[in-house]
mmCIF file of C-alpha atoms and ligand atoms in Angstrom:
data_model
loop_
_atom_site.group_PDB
_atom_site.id
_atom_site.type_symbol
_atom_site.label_atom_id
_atom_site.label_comp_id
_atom_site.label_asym_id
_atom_site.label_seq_id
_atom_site.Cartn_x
_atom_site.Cartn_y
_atom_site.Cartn_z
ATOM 1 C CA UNK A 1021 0.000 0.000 0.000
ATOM 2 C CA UNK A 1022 1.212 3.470 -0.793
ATOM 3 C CA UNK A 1023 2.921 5.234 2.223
ATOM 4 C CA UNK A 1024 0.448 8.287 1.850
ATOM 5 C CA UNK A 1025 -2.643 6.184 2.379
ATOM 6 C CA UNK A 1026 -0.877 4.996 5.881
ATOM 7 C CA UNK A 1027 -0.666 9.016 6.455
ATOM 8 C CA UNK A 1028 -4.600 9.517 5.850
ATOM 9 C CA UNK A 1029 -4.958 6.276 8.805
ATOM 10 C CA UNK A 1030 -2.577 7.823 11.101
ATOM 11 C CA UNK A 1031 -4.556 11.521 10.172
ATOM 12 C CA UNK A 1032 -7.657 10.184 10.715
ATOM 13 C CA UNK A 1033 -6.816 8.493 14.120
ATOM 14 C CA UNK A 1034 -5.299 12.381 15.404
ATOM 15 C CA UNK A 1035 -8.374 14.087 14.050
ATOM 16 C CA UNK A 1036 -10.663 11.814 16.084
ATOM 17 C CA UNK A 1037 -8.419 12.143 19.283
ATOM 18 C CA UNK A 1038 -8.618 15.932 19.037
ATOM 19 C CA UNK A 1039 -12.310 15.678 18.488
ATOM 20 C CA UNK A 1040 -12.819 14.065 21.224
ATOM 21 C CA UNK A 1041 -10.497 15.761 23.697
ATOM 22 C CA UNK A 1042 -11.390 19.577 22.460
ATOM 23 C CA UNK A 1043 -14.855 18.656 23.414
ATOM 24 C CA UNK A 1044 -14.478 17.370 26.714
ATOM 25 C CA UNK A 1045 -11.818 20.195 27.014
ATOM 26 C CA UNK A 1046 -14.529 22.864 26.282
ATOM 27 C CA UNK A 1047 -17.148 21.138 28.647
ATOM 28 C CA UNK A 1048 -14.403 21.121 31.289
ATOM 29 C CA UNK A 1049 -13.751 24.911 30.924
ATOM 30 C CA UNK A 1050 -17.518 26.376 31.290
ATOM 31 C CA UNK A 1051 -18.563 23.415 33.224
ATOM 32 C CA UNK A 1052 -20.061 24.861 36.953
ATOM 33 C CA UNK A 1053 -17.997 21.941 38.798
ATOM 34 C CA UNK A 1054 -15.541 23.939 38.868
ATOM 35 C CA UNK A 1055 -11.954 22.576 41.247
ATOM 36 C CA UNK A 1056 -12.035 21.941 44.806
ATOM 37 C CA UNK A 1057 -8.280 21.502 45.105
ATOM 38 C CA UNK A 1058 -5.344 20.870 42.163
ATOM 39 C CA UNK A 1059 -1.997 19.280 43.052
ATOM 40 C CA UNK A 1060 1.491 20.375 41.735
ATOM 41 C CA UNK A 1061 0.079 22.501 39.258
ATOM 42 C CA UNK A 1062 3.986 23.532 37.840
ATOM 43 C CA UNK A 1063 4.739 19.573 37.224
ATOM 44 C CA UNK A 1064 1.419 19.019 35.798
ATOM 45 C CA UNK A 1065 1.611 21.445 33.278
ATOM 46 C CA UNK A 1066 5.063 19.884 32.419
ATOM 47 C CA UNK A 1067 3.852 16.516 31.542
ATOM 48 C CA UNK A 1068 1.225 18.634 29.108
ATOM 49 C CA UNK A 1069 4.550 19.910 27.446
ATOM 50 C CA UNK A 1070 6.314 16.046 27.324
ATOM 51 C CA UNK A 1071 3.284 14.925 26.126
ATOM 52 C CA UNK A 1072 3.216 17.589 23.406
ATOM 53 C CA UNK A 1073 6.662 17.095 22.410
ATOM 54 C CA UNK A 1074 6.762 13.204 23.192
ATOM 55 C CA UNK A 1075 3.198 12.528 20.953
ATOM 56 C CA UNK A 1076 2.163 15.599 18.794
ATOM 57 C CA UNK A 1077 5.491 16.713 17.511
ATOM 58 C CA UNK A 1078 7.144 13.333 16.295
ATOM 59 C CA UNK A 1079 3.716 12.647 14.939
ATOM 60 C CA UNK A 1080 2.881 15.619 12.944
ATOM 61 C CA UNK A 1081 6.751 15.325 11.442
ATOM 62 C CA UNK A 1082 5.720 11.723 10.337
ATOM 63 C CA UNK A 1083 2.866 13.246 8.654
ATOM 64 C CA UNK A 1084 4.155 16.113 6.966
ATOM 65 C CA UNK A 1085 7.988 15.824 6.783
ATOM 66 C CA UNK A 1086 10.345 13.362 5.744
ATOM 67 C CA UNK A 1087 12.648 13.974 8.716
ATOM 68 C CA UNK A 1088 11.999 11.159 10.399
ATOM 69 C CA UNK A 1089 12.285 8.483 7.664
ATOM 70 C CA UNK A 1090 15.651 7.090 9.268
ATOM 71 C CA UNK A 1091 13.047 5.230 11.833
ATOM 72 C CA UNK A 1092 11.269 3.233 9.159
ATOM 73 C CA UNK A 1093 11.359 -0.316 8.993
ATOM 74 C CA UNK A 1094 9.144 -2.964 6.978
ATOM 75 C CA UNK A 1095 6.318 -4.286 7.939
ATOM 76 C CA UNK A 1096 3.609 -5.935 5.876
ATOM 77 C CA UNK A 1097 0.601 -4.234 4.966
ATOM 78 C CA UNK A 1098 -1.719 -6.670 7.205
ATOM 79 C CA UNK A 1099 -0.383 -5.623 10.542
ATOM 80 C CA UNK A 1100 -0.229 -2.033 9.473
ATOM 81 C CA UNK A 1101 -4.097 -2.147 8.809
ATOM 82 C CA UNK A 1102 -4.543 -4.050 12.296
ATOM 83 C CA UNK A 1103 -2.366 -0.956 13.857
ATOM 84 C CA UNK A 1104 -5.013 0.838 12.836
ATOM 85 C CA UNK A 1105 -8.031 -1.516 13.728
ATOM 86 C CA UNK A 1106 -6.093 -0.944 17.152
ATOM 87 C CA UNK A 1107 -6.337 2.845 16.983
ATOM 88 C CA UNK A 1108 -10.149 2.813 15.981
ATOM 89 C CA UNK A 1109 -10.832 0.900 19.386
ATOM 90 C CA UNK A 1110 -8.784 2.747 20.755
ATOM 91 C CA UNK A 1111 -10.621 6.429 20.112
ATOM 92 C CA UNK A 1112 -13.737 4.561 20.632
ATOM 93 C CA UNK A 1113 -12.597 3.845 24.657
ATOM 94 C CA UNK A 1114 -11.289 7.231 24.631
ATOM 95 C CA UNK A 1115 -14.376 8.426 23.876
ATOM 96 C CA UNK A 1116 -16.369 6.174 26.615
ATOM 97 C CA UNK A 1117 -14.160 6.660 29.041
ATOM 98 C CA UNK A 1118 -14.230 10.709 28.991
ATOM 99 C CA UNK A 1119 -18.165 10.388 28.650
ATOM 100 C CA UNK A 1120 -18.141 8.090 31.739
ATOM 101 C CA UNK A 1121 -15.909 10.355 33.757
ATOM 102 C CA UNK A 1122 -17.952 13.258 32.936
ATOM 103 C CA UNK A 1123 -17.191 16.264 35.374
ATOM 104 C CA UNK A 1124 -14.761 14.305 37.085
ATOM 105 C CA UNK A 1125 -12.501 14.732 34.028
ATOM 106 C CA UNK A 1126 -10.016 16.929 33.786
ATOM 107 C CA UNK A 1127 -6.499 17.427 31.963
ATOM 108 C CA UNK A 1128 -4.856 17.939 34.890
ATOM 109 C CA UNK A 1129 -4.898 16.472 38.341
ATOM 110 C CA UNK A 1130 -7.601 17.703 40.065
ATOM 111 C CA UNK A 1131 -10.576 17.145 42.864
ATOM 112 C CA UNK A 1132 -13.630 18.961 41.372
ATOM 113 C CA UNK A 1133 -16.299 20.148 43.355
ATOM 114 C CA UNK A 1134 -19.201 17.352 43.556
ATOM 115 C CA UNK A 1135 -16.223 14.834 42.192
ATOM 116 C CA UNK A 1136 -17.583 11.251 42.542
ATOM 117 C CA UNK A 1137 -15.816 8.242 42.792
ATOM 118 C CA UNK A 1138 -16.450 6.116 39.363
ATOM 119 C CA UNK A 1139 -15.725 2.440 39.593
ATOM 120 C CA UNK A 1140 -18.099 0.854 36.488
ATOM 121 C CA UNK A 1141 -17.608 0.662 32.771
ATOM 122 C CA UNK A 1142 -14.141 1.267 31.560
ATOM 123 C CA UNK A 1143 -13.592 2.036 35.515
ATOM 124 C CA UNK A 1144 -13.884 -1.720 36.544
ATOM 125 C CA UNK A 1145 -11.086 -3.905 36.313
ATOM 126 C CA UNK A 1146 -8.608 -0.992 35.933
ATOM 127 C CA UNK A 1147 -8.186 2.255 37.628
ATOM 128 C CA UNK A 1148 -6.692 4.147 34.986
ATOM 129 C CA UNK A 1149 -8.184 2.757 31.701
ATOM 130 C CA UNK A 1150 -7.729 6.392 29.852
ATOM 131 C CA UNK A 1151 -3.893 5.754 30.298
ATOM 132 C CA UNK A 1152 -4.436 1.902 29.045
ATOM 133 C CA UNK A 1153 -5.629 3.550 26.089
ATOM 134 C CA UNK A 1154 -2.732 5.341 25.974
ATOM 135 C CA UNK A 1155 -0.893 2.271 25.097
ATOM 136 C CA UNK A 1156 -3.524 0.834 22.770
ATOM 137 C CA UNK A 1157 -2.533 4.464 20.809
ATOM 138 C CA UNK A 1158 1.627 3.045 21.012
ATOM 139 C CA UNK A 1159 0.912 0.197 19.444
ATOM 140 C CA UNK A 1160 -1.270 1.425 17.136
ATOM 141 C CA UNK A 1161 0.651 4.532 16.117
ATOM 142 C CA UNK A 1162 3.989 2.290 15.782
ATOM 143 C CA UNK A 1163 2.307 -0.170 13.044
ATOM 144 C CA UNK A 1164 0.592 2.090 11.187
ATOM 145 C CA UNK A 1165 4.108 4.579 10.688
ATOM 146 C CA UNK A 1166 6.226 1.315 10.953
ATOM 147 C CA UNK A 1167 8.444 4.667 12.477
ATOM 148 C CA UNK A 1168 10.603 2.756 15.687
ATOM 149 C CA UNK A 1169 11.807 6.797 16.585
ATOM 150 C CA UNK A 1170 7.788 7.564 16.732
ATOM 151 C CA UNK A 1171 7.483 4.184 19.031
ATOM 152 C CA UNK A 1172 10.089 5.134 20.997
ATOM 153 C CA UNK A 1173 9.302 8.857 21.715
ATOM 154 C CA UNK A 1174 5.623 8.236 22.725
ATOM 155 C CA UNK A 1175 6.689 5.153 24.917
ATOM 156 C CA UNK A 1176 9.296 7.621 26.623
ATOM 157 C CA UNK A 1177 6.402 10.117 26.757
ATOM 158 C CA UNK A 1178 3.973 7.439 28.655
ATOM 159 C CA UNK A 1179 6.738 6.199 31.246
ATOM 160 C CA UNK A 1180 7.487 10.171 32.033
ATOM 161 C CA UNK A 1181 3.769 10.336 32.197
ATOM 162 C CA UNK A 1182 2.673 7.469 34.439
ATOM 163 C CA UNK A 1183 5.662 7.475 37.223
ATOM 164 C CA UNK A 1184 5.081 10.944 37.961
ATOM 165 C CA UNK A 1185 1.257 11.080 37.671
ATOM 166 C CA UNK A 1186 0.013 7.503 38.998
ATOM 167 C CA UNK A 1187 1.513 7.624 42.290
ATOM 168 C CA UNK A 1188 0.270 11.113 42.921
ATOM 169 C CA UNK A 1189 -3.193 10.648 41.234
ATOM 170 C CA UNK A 1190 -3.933 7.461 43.381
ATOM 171 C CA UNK A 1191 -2.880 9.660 46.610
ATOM 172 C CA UNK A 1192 -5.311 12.141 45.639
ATOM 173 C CA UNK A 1193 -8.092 9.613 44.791
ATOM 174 C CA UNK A 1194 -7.223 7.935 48.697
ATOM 175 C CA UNK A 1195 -7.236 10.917 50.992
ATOM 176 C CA UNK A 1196 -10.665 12.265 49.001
ATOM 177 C CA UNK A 1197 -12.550 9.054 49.311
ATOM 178 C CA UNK A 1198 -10.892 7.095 52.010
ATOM 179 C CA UNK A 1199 -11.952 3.587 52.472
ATOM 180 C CA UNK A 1200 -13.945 3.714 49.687
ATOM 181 C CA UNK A 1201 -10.733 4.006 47.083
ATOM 182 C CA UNK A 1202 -8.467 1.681 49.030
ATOM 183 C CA UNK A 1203 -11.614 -1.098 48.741
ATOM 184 C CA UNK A 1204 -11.917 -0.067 45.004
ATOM 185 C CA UNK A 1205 -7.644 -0.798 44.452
ATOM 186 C CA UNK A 1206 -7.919 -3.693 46.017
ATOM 187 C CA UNK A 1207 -9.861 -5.087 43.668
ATOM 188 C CA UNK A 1208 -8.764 -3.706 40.300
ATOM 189 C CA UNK A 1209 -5.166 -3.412 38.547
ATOM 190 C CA UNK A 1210 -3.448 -0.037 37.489
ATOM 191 C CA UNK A 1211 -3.395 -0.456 33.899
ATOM 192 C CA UNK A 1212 -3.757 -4.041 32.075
ATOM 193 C CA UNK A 1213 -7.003 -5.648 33.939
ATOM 194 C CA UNK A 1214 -5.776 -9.063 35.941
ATOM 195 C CA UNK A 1215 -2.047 -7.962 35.072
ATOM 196 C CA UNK A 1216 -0.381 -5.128 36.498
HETATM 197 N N1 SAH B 931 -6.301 8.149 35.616
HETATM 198 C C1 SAH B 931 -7.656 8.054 35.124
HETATM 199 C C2 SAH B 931 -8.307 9.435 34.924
HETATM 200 C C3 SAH B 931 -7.531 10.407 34.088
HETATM 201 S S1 SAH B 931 -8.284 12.034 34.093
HETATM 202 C C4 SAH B 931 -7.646 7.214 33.875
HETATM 203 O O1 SAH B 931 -6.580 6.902 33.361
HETATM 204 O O2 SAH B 931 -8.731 6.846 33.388
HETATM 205 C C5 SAH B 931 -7.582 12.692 35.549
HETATM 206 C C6 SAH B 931 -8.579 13.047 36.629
HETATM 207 O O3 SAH B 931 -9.456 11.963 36.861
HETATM 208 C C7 SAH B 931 -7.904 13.337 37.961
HETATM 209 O O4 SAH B 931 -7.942 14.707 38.209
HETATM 210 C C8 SAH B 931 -8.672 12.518 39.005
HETATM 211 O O5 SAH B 931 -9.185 13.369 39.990
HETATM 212 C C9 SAH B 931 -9.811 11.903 38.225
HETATM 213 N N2 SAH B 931 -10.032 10.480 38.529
HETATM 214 C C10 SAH B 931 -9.146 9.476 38.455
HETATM 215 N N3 SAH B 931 -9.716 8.285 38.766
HETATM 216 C C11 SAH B 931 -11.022 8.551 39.032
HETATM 217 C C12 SAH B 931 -12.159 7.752 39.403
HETATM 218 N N4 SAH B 931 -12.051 6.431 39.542
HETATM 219 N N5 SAH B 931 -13.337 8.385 39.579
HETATM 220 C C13 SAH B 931 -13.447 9.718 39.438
HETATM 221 N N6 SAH B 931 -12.431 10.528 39.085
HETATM 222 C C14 SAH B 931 -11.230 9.962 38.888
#
């Protein structure tokens, strides 16, 4: 298959992700539950810039530069289409999982006022399944560009982002519901459900 029709899969799998996230990023900004308390704002907004750089930039210099063309390697068209299957799931859970957070959602790590706890859905066998989706996106975005520098930024990118931000975010989740969150990660994994 011709390496621009790989472009228009990995395009169409970054429009949908914006789509998604602009929305829930505009109901986050007028929505009335507005925060109760936000922890280490500075470091937060830092993993929005690794992110950026780890995820956005590599990928739109795939798209629409040849720069990164040293990172190619082959790889049959099959399992560059079923990168993409991947991908498609994968903005479909995003999608759930910000409708099923609702309020609670927000870029950064936050308690919002009237935040509730959400265990069900996406929220039952794993207590982070938006950053599970997160690696559904690696694999998918590394088959479809076949790019190993692409696959290697955006797995740097995820590390950075769940050492500093799972520890903290679970802390946050125990001392605002107590008993009620230790019962709930007792019972459920971090990120791959029965795994780890
Ligand atoms: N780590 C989760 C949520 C990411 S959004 C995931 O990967 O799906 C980040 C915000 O979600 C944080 O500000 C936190 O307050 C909130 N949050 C995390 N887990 C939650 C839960 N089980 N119920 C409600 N809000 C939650």
């Amino acid at each position: 298959m011709n390496e621009l029709a790989y472009k228009f899969l990995l395009g169409a799998l970054v429009v949908a992700m914006n789509i998604i996230r602009l929305y829930y990023q505009k109901r986050y900004k007028t929505s009335h539950a507005a925060k109760e308390s936000e922890i280490a704002p500075r470091r937060e907004k830092l993993l929005t810039q690794v992110m950026f750089i780890a995820l956005a930039v590599p990928g739109m210099m795939w798209l629409f530069t040849p720069w990164l063309s040293f990172g190619q390697f082959a790889l049959p068209d099959g399992i560059r289409l079923a990168g993409f299957a991947v991908g498609f799931y994968g903005m479909w859970w995003f999608y759930r999982i910000h409708r099923t957070l609702g309020d609670n959602w927000s870029p950064v790590l936050e308690i919002r006022k009237e935040h509730t706890l959400i265990t069900g859905g996406p929220y039952k066998r794993v207590r982070h399944p938006m950053y599970s989706d997160m690696l559904l996106w690696l694999v998918s975005f590394a088959l479809v560009t076949a790019n190993w520098f692409y696959a290697l930024t955006i797995s740097t990118g995820l590390a950075i982002l769940f050492t500093l931000r799972i520890p903290d975010e679970e802390r946050l989740m125990t001392e605002r519901f107590g008993e009620q969150y230790k019962a709930y990660m007792k019972r459920t994994k971090r990120l791959i459900p029965h795994i780890f």
